[in-house]
Coordinates of N, CA and C in Angstrom, one line a residue:
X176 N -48.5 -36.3 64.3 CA -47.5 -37.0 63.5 C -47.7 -36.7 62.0
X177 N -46.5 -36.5 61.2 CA -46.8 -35.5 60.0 C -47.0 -37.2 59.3
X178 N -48.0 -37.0 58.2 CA -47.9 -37.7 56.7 C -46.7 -38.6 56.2
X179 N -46.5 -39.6 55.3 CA -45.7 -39.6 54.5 C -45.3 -38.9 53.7
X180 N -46.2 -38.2 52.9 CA -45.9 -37.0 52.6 C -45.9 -35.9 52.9
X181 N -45.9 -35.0 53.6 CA -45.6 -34.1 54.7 C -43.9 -34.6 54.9
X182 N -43.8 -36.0 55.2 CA -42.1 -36.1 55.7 C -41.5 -35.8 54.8
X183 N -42.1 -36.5 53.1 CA -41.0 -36.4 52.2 C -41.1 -34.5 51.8
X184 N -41.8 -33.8 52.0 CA -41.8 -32.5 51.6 C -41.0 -32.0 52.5
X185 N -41.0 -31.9 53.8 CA -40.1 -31.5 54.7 C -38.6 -32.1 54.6
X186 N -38.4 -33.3 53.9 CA -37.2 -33.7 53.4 C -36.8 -33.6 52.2
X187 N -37.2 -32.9 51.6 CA -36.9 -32.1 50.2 C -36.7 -30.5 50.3
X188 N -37.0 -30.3 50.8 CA -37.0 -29.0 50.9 C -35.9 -28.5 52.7
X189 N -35.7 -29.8 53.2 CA -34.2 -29.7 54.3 C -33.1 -29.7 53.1
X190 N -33.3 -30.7 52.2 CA -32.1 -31.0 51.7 C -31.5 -30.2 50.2
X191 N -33.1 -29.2 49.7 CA -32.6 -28.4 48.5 C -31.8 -27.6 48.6
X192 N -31.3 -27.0 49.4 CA -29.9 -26.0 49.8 C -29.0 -26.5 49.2
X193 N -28.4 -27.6 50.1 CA -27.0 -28.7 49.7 C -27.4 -29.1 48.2
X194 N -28.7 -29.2 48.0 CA -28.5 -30.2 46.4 C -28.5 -29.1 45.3
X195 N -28.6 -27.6 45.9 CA -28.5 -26.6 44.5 C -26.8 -26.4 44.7
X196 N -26.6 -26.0 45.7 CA -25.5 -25.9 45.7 C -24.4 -26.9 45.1
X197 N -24.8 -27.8 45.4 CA -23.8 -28.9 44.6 C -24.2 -29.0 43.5
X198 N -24.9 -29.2 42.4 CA -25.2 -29.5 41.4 C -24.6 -27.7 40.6
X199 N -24.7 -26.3 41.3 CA -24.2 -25.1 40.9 C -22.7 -25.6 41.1
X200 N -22.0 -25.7 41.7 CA -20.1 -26.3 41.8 C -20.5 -27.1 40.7
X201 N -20.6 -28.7 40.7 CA -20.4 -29.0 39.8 C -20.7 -28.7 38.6
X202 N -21.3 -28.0 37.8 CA -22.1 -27.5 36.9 C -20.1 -26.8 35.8
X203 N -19.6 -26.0 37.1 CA -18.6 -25.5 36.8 C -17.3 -25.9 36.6
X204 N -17.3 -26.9 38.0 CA -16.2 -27.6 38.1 C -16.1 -28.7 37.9
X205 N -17.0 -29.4 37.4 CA -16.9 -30.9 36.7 C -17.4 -31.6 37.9
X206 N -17.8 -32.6 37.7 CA -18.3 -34.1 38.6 C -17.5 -34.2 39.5
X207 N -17.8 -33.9 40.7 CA -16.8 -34.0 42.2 C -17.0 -35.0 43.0
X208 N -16.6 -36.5 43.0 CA -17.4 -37.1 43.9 C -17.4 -38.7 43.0
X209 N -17.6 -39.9 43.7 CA -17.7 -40.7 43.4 C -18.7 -41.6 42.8
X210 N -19.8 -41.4 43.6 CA -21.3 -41.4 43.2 C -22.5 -41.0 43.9
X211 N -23.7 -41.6 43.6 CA -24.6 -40.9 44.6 C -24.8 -41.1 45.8
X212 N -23.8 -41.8 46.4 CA -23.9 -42.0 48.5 C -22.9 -40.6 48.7
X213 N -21.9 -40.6 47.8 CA -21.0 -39.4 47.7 C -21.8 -37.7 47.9
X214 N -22.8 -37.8 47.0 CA -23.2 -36.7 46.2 C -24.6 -36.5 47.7
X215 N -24.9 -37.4 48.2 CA -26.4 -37.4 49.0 C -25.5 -36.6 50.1
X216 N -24.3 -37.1 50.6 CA -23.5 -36.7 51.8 C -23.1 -35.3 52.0
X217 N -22.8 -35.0 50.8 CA -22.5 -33.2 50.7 C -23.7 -32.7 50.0
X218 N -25.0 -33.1 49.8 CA -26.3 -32.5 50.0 C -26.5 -32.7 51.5
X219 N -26.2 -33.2 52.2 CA -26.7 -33.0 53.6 C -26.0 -32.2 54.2
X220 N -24.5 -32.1 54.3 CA -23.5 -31.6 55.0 C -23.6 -29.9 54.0
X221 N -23.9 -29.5 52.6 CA -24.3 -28.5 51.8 C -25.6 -27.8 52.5
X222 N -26.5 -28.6 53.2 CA -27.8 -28.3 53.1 C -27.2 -27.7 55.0
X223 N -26.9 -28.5 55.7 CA -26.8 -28.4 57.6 C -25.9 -26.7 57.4
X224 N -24.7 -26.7 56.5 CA -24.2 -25.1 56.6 C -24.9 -24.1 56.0
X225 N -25.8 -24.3 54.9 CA -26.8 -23.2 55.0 C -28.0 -23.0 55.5
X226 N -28.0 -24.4 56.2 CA -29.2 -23.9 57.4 C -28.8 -23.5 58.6
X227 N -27.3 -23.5 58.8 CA -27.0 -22.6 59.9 C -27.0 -21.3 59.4
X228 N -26.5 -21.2 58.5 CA -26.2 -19.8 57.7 C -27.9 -18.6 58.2
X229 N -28.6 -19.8 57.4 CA -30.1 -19.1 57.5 C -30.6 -19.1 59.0
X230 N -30.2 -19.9 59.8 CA -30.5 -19.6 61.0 C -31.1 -18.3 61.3
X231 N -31.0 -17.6 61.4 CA -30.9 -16.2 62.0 C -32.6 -15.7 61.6
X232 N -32.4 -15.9 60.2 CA -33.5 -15.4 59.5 C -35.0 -16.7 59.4
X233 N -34.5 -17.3 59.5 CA -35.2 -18.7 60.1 C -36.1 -18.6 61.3
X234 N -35.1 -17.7 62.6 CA -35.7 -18.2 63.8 C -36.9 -16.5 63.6
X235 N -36.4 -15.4 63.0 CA -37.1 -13.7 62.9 C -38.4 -14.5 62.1
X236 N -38.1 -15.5 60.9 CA -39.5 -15.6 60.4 C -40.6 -16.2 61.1
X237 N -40.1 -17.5 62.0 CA -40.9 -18.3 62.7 C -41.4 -17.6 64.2
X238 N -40.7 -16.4 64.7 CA -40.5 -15.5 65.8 C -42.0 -14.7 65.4
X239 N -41.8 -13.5 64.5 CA -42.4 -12.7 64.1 C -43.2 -12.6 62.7
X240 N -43.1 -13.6 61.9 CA -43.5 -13.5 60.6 C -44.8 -14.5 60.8
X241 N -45.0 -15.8 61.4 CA -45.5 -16.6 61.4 C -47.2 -16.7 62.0
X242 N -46.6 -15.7 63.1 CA -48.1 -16.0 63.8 C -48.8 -14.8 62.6
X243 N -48.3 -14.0 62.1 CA -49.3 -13.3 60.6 C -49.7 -14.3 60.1
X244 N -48.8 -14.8 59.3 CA -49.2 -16.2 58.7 C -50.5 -17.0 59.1
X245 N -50.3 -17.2 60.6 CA -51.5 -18.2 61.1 C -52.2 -17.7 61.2
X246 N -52.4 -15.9 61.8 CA -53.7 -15.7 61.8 C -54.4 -14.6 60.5
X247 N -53.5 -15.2 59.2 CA -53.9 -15.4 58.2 C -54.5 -13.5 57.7
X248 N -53.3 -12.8 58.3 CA -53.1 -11.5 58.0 C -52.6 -11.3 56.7
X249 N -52.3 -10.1 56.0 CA -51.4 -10.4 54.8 C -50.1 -9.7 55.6
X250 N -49.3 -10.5 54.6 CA -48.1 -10.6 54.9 C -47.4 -9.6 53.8
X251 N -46.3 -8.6 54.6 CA -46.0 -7.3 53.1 C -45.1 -8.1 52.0
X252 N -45.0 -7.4 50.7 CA -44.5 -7.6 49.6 C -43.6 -8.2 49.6
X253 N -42.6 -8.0 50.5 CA -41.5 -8.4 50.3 C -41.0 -9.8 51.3
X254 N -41.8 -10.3 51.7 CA -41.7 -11.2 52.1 C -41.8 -12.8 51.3
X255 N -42.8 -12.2 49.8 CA -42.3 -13.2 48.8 C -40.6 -13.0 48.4
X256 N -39.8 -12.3 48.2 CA -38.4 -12.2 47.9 C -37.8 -13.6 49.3
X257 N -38.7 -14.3 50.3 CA -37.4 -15.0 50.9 C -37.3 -16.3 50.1
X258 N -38.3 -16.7 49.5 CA -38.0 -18.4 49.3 C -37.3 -17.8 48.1
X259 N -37.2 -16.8 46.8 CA -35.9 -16.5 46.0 C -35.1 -16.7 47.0
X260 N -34.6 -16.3 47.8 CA -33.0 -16.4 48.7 C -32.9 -17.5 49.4
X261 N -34.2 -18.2 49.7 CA -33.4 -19.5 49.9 C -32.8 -20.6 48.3
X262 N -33.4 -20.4 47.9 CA -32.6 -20.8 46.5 C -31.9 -20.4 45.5
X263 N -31.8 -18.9 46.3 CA -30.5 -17.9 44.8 C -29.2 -18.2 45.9
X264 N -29.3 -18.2 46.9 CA -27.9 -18.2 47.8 C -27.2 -19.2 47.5
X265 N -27.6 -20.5 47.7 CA -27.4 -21.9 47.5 C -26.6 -21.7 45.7
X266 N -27.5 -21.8 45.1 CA -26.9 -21.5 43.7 C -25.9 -20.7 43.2
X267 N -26.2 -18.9 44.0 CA -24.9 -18.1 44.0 C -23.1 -18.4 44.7
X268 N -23.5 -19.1 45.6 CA -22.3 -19.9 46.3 C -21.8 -21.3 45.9
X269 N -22.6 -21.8 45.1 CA -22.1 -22.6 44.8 C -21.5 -22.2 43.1
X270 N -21.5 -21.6 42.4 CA -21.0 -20.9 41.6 C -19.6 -19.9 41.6
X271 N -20.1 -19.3 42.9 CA -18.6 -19.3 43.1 C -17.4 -19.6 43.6
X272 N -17.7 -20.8 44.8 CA -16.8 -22.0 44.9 C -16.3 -22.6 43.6
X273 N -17.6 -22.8 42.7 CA -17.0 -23.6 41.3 C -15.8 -22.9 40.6
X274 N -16.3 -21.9 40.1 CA -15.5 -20.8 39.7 C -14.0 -20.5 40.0
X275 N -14.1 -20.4 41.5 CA -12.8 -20.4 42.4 C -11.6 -21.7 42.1
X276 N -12.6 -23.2 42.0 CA -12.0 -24.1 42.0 C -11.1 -24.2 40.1
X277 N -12.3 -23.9 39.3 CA -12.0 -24.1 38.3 C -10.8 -23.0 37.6
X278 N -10.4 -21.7 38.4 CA -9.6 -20.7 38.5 C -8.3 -21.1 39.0
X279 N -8.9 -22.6 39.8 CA -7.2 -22.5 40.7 C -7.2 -21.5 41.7
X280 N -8.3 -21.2 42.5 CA -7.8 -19.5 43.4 C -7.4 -20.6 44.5
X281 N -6.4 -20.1 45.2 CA -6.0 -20.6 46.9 C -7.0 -20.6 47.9
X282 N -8.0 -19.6 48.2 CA -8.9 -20.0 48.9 C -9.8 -20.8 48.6
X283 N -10.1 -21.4 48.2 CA -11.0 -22.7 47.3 C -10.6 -24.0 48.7
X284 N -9.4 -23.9 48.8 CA -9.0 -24.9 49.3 C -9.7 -25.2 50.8
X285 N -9.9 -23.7 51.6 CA -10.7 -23.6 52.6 C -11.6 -24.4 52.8
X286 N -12.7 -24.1 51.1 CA -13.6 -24.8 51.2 C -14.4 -26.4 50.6
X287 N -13.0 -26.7 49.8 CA -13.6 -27.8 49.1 C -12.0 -29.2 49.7
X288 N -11.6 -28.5 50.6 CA -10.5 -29.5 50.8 C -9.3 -29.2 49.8
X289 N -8.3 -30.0 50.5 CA -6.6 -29.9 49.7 C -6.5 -31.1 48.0
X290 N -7.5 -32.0 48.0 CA -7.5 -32.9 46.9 C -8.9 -32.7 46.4

């Protein structure tokens, strides 16, 4: 049974995807949202699509990457470059949703709804 802390790190770090992402849109496109029950909702719902997104690379790290980890091999260079991508992606897409929105582009609508 994890910690209280242990939970809240594992719940900060579920939820920083959705919260970079949103705070990169808004950043661009102005305050979206009513307040913070608003803003926690599409950090969850921001955070669940790029953890599907990352899925893939999620299950290869925990598959193949991990038991190095445990049994405390080194791990090659470039495997510091993943935690940058889990927080340049989030940031990069939310940037350009913002962008899109703040452009008026038609596909925007896809993703941020008709209002």
């Amino acid at each position: 049974m994890p910690s209280s802390a242990a939970a809240a790190a594992v719940f900060v770090i579920a939820l920083l995807p959705g919260a970079l992402y949103v705070w990169s849109f808004e950043r661009l496109a102005g305050r979206w949202g009513i307040g913070l029950s608003d803003r926690v909702l599409r950090f969850v719902g921001g955070s669940a699509v790029l953890h599907a997104v990352f899925a893939p690379s999620t299950y290869w790290i925990w598959k193949d990457l991990w038991p190095s980890i445990a049994g405390r091999d080194r791990l090659p260079w470039w495997t510091w470059l993943l935690p940058i991508g889990y927080v340049a992606v989030p940031i990069v897409a939310g940037y350009v949703v913002g962008n899109g929105v703040r452009g008026d582009k038609a596909w925007t609508k896809y993703v941020v709804g008709l209002d």
